[in-house]
Amino acid sequence: MKKNTAMIIICLLAVYIIWGSTYLAIRLSVATIPPLLMCGIRFLLAGGILYAFLRLKRISQPSRQHWQSALAVGTLMMAGGTGFVALAEQYVSSGLAAIAITMTPVWACVISGLIHKKWPNRLEWLGLIIGFCGIVVLNLEHELRLNLWGAFFLLLAPICWAAGSVLSTILPKPQSGLMASALQMLTGGVVCVLIGVVLGERISALPSMISALALIYLILAGSLLGFTAYMYLFRHTRPALATSYSYINPVIAVMLGVWLAGEKIGHFAFLGLTIAILGVLFVMLGHGE
């Protein structure tokens, strides 16, 4: 097996499994920590740890242009993508939030097509259309219809995440992919904190032990491992494959939410999830063409 292929498989497994579990971790953390401040703390610490490590390894210091690019990408992905998911999980279950994010490959392929003129092939289009149908079915779910704010944030989150992902492939960035990830998390973390403060978020009491542990998990696994693996995939594979995690994550998120948090998922959510997972099979097949 070629080294590049092996790394792609490892990174796919990382974003499939780790990010599938982060939805429950987000739900637990926002129970006692304001959502945008939680995201800001998460990304500032994760980005700071990674940046310090890379500088100790004598990776060259990024330029002003690199910081500016990271600010654009970090704002879209960290504040817009993850921040909106955290806001949504104040209103809806973690499993339902994960299912809604299956729209990410659709937006990534559309935005990539507009920017790169690199449109999906026939099998990928079929997979994306099937995945979109799954989201249509999902929106019939009672929980989403009752929580319009949750539905609104879950509509915006995948658009922002996909836009930031595609933008990261064309903007100037450090030669080290890890350094680019560190800068994006640092700048995105600052934006999350600023928006949170403007919106009136405050930490007026110590977080619960469960929320604190969930935040630590998000920093170490969700950000340091998961995000770095994802950016590697987006630089070395087609957008449809890089974002295919959004079809697998809901399976893990739903199981964890039901088993560990007692969440209840309705029939429309399960049907939408099943249809969306079918879509990823065609996306994977299309990537191999």
Short mmCIF file of C-alpha atoms in Angstrom, two decimals:
data_model
loop_
_atom_site.label_atom_id
_atom_site.label_comp_id
_atom_site.label_asym_id
_atom_site.label_seq_id
_atom_site.Cartn_x
_atom_site.Cartn_y
_atom_site.Cartn_z
CA MET A 1 0.00 0.00 0.00
CA LYS A 2 1.38 3.40 -0.96
CA LYS A 3 2.28 5.72 1.90
CA ASN A 4 -0.13 8.42 0.70
CA THR A 5 -3.00 5.91 0.48
CA ALA A 6 -2.29 4.60 3.97
CA MET A 7 -2.25 8.14 5.39
CA ILE A 8 -5.54 8.94 3.68
CA ILE A 9 -7.16 5.85 5.23
CA ILE A 10 -5.80 6.71 8.69
CA CYS A 11 -7.06 10.29 8.40
CA LEU A 12 -10.48 9.11 7.19
CA LEU A 13 -10.82 6.79 10.20
CA ALA A 14 -9.76 9.64 12.49
CA VAL A 15 -12.38 12.10 11.25
CA TYR A 16 -15.04 9.37 11.02
CA ILE A 17 -14.64 8.13 14.60
CA ILE A 18 -13.31 11.15 16.52
CA TRP A 19 -15.62 13.72 14.98
CA GLY A 20 -18.55 11.38 15.36
CA SER A 21 -18.02 11.50 19.10
CA THR A 22 -17.49 15.27 19.31
CA TYR A 23 -21.21 16.03 18.85
CA LEU A 24 -21.99 14.49 22.21
CA ALA A 25 -18.94 16.21 23.71
CA ILE A 26 -20.22 19.56 22.42
CA ARG A 27 -23.66 18.86 23.87
CA LEU A 28 -22.12 18.07 27.28
CA SER A 29 -19.80 21.07 27.25
CA VAL A 30 -22.46 23.68 26.36
CA ALA A 31 -24.58 22.48 29.29
CA THR A 32 -22.57 24.78 31.59
CA ILE A 33 -20.27 26.71 29.21
CA PRO A 34 -21.63 29.30 26.73
CA PRO A 35 -21.31 27.80 23.22
CA LEU A 36 -19.20 30.41 21.42
CA LEU A 37 -16.90 30.95 24.40
CA MET A 38 -16.53 27.18 24.65
CA CYS A 39 -15.49 27.03 20.98
CA GLY A 40 -13.11 29.94 21.49
CA ILE A 41 -11.40 28.30 24.45
CA ARG A 42 -11.25 25.00 22.56
CA PHE A 43 -9.57 26.40 19.46
CA LEU A 44 -7.30 28.87 21.22
CA LEU A 45 -5.85 26.15 23.43
CA ALA A 46 -5.62 23.55 20.67
CA GLY A 47 -4.14 26.03 18.21
CA GLY A 48 -1.76 27.40 20.82
CA ILE A 49 -0.48 23.94 21.76
CA LEU A 50 0.06 23.01 18.11
CA TYR A 51 1.71 26.35 17.28
CA ALA A 52 4.10 26.11 20.23
CA PHE A 53 5.02 22.53 19.31
CA LEU A 54 5.78 23.49 15.72
CA ARG A 55 7.90 26.47 16.71
CA LEU A 56 9.89 24.23 19.08
CA LYS A 57 10.44 21.94 16.09
CA ARG A 58 11.86 25.02 14.33
CA ILE A 59 9.07 25.25 11.75
CA SER A 60 9.39 28.67 10.14
CA GLN A 61 7.29 31.51 11.52
CA PRO A 62 4.23 32.31 9.38
CA SER A 63 4.03 35.57 7.47
CA ARG A 64 1.43 38.28 7.83
CA GLN A 65 -0.24 36.99 4.66
CA HIS A 66 -0.49 33.53 6.19
CA TRP A 67 -2.22 34.97 9.27
CA GLN A 68 -4.67 36.89 7.08
CA SER A 69 -5.56 33.74 5.11
CA ALA A 70 -5.97 31.79 8.33
CA LEU A 71 -8.31 34.46 9.68
CA ALA A 72 -10.65 34.06 6.71
CA VAL A 73 -10.63 30.26 6.88
CA GLY A 74 -10.77 30.13 10.68
CA THR A 75 -13.72 32.51 10.81
CA LEU A 76 -15.73 30.36 8.41
CA MET A 77 -14.80 26.94 9.80
CA MET A 78 -14.35 27.53 13.52
CA ALA A 79 -16.82 30.33 14.21
CA GLY A 80 -19.29 29.63 11.41
CA GLY A 81 -19.03 25.86 11.18
CA THR A 82 -18.34 24.56 14.67
CA GLY A 83 -19.71 27.66 16.41
CA PHE A 84 -23.12 27.31 14.76
CA VAL A 85 -23.23 23.60 15.65
CA ALA A 86 -22.54 24.47 19.29
CA LEU A 87 -25.29 27.10 19.20
CA ALA A 88 -27.69 24.60 17.62
CA GLU A 89 -27.01 21.98 20.28
CA GLN A 90 -28.57 24.25 22.85
CA TYR A 91 -31.87 23.40 21.15
CA VAL A 92 -31.51 19.99 19.47
CA SER A 93 -29.92 16.65 20.30
CA SER A 94 -26.32 15.85 19.37
CA GLY A 95 -27.38 13.02 17.06
CA LEU A 96 -29.78 15.23 15.15
CA ALA A 97 -27.13 17.92 14.77
CA ALA A 98 -24.70 15.37 13.34
CA ILE A 99 -27.28 14.12 10.85
CA ALA A 100 -27.95 17.67 9.65
CA ILE A 101 -24.25 18.23 8.89
CA THR A 102 -24.44 15.60 6.12
CA MET A 103 -25.13 18.55 3.79
CA THR A 104 -21.44 19.53 3.98
CA PRO A 105 -20.31 17.48 0.92
CA VAL A 106 -23.06 19.03 -1.19
CA TRP A 107 -21.94 22.57 -0.40
CA ALA A 108 -18.23 21.67 -0.66
CA CYS A 109 -18.65 20.25 -4.14
CA VAL A 110 -20.79 23.17 -5.31
CA ILE A 111 -18.40 25.80 -3.92
CA SER A 112 -15.38 23.88 -5.23
CA GLY A 113 -17.02 23.71 -8.64
CA LEU A 114 -17.59 27.47 -8.67
CA ILE A 115 -14.01 28.25 -7.61
CA HIS A 116 -11.93 25.46 -9.16
CA LYS A 117 -14.25 24.48 -12.01
CA LYS A 118 -13.74 20.98 -10.61
CA TRP A 119 -17.24 19.53 -10.62
CA PRO A 120 -18.13 16.09 -9.21
CA ASN A 121 -18.27 13.16 -11.60
CA ARG A 122 -21.46 11.24 -12.29
CA LEU A 123 -21.25 8.82 -9.37
CA GLU A 124 -20.34 11.61 -6.96
CA TRP A 125 -23.31 13.67 -8.17
CA LEU A 126 -25.57 10.67 -7.63
CA GLY A 127 -24.24 10.27 -4.09
CA LEU A 128 -24.68 13.96 -3.35
CA ILE A 129 -28.24 13.97 -4.66
CA ILE A 130 -29.10 10.93 -2.54
CA GLY A 131 -27.50 12.62 0.47
CA PHE A 132 -29.54 15.76 -0.16
CA CYS A 133 -32.73 13.70 -0.26
CA GLY A 134 -31.78 12.34 3.15
CA ILE A 135 -31.58 15.88 4.50
CA VAL A 136 -35.01 16.70 3.04
CA VAL A 137 -36.44 13.73 4.93
CA LEU A 138 -34.56 14.79 8.07
CA ASN A 139 -36.28 18.17 8.06
CA LEU A 140 -39.59 16.39 8.59
CA GLU A 141 -38.28 15.42 12.04
CA HIS A 142 -40.45 16.81 14.82
CA GLU A 143 -37.53 18.12 16.90
CA LEU A 144 -36.25 20.35 14.10
CA ARG A 145 -39.70 21.73 13.32
CA LEU A 146 -40.12 22.69 16.97
CA ASN A 147 -36.72 24.42 17.25
CA LEU A 148 -36.38 26.94 14.46
CA TRP A 149 -33.18 28.44 15.86
CA GLY A 150 -31.59 25.01 15.95
CA ALA A 151 -32.68 24.35 12.35
CA PHE A 152 -31.36 27.78 11.28
CA PHE A 153 -27.91 27.25 12.78
CA LEU A 154 -27.72 23.73 11.34
CA LEU A 155 -28.51 25.13 7.89
CA LEU A 156 -25.69 27.68 8.08
CA ALA A 157 -23.04 25.48 9.74
CA PRO A 158 -22.30 23.15 6.78
CA ILE A 159 -22.25 26.07 4.33
CA CYS A 160 -19.67 27.93 6.40
CA TRP A 161 -17.57 24.81 6.98
CA ALA A 162 -17.58 23.87 3.29
CA ALA A 163 -16.73 27.42 2.20
CA GLY A 164 -13.81 27.59 4.62
CA SER A 165 -12.52 24.19 3.53
CA VAL A 166 -12.51 25.12 -0.15
CA LEU A 167 -11.07 28.57 0.55
CA SER A 168 -8.18 26.95 2.43
CA THR A 169 -7.03 25.30 -0.81
CA ILE A 170 -6.55 28.56 -2.73
CA LEU A 171 -5.35 31.08 -0.14
CA PRO A 172 -1.63 31.44 0.72
CA LYS A 173 -0.63 29.19 3.58
CA PRO A 174 2.55 28.04 5.34
CA GLN A 175 4.51 25.21 3.79
CA SER A 176 3.69 23.12 6.85
CA GLY A 177 0.11 21.91 6.78
CA LEU A 178 0.14 21.61 10.58
CA MET A 179 1.13 25.25 10.90
CA ALA A 180 -1.80 26.21 8.69
CA SER A 181 -4.12 24.25 10.98
CA ALA A 182 -2.66 25.94 14.06
CA LEU A 183 -3.17 29.42 12.60
CA GLN A 184 -6.74 28.65 11.56
CA MET A 185 -7.62 27.40 15.04
CA LEU A 186 -5.98 30.39 16.73
CA THR A 187 -7.66 33.00 14.56
CA GLY A 188 -10.98 31.15 14.58
CA GLY A 189 -10.80 30.87 18.36
CA VAL A 190 -10.32 34.63 18.71
CA VAL A 191 -13.32 35.30 16.45
CA CYS A 192 -15.48 32.89 18.48
CA VAL A 193 -14.61 34.66 21.73
CA LEU A 194 -15.21 38.13 20.26
CA ILE A 195 -18.61 37.18 18.82
CA GLY A 196 -19.56 35.43 22.03
CA VAL A 197 -18.70 38.48 24.14
CA VAL A 198 -20.59 40.81 21.75
CA LEU A 199 -23.64 38.55 22.02
CA GLY A 200 -23.47 38.73 25.80
CA GLU A 201 -21.97 35.34 26.61
CA ARG A 202 -20.27 35.20 30.00
CA ILE A 203 -18.86 32.45 32.21
CA SER A 204 -20.35 33.40 35.57
CA ALA A 205 -19.72 30.10 37.37
CA LEU A 206 -17.31 27.20 37.25
CA PRO A 207 -18.28 24.63 34.60
CA SER A 208 -19.39 21.20 35.76
CA MET A 209 -16.87 18.39 35.81
CA ILE A 210 -18.58 16.70 32.85
CA SER A 211 -18.50 19.90 30.78
CA ALA A 212 -14.84 20.46 31.61
CA LEU A 213 -13.87 16.91 30.66
CA ALA A 214 -15.87 17.18 27.44
CA LEU A 215 -14.02 20.40 26.58
CA ILE A 216 -10.65 18.74 27.20
CA TYR A 217 -11.66 15.92 24.86
CA LEU A 218 -12.69 18.44 22.21
CA ILE A 219 -9.33 20.20 22.50
CA LEU A 220 -7.11 17.11 22.35
CA ALA A 221 -9.03 14.71 20.12
CA GLY A 222 -11.54 16.83 18.24
CA SER A 223 -9.18 19.68 17.36
CA LEU A 224 -5.56 18.55 17.56
CA LEU A 225 -6.14 15.13 15.98
CA GLY A 226 -9.39 15.46 14.07
CA PHE A 227 -8.97 18.86 12.47
CA THR A 228 -5.38 18.19 11.42
CA ALA A 229 -6.45 14.91 9.78
CA TYR A 230 -9.31 16.66 7.99
CA MET A 231 -7.10 19.39 6.51
CA TYR A 232 -4.71 16.70 5.23
CA LEU A 233 -7.62 15.01 3.48
CA PHE A 234 -8.80 18.25 1.91
CA ARG A 235 -5.34 18.91 0.52
CA HIS A 236 -4.84 15.40 -0.89
CA THR A 237 -8.28 14.12 -1.96
CA ARG A 238 -11.37 15.32 -3.79
CA PRO A 239 -13.81 17.47 -1.75
CA ALA A 240 -16.50 14.77 -1.88
CA LEU A 241 -14.21 12.23 -0.18
CA ALA A 242 -12.72 14.72 2.30
CA THR A 243 -16.19 15.66 3.51
CA SER A 244 -17.61 12.12 3.43
CA TYR A 245 -17.11 11.99 7.21
CA SER A 246 -20.38 13.91 7.46
CA TYR A 247 -22.23 10.75 6.41
CA ILE A 248 -20.42 8.49 8.89
CA ASN A 249 -20.32 10.81 11.91
CA PRO A 250 -24.12 10.71 12.43
CA VAL A 251 -24.08 6.94 12.92
CA ILE A 252 -21.57 7.26 15.74
CA ALA A 253 -23.17 10.43 17.13
CA VAL A 254 -26.65 8.89 17.23
CA MET A 255 -25.43 5.71 18.94
CA LEU A 256 -23.48 7.65 21.56
CA GLY A 257 -26.33 10.09 22.14
CA VAL A 258 -28.84 7.28 22.66
CA TRP A 259 -26.58 5.06 24.77
CA LEU A 260 -24.82 7.66 26.92
CA ALA A 261 -27.16 10.66 27.03
CA GLY A 262 -30.58 9.05 26.66
CA GLU A 263 -31.40 11.05 23.52
CA LYS A 264 -34.36 10.01 21.40
CA ILE A 265 -34.23 10.06 17.61
CA GLY A 266 -37.46 9.95 15.59
CA HIS A 267 -38.37 7.85 12.55
CA PHE A 268 -37.73 10.62 10.03
CA ALA A 269 -34.23 11.15 11.44
CA PHE A 270 -33.37 7.48 11.10
CA LEU A 271 -34.80 7.36 7.57
CA GLY A 272 -32.90 10.49 6.59
CA LEU A 273 -29.71 9.05 8.07
CA THR A 274 -30.13 5.78 6.16
CA ILE A 275 -30.61 7.62 2.87
CA ALA A 276 -27.62 9.88 3.56
CA ILE A 277 -25.34 6.91 4.32
CA LEU A 278 -26.36 5.36 1.01
CA GLY A 279 -25.16 8.55 -0.62
CA VAL A 280 -21.64 8.19 0.77
CA LEU A 281 -21.27 4.81 -0.92
CA PHE A 282 -21.67 6.46 -4.31
CA VAL A 283 -19.36 9.30 -3.30
CA MET A 284 -16.65 6.78 -2.39
CA LEU A 285 -17.18 4.86 -5.63
CA GLY A 286 -17.03 8.07 -7.62
CA HIS A 287 -13.75 9.05 -5.96
CA GLY A 288 -12.19 5.87 -7.30
CA GLU A 289 -13.00 6.69 -10.92
#
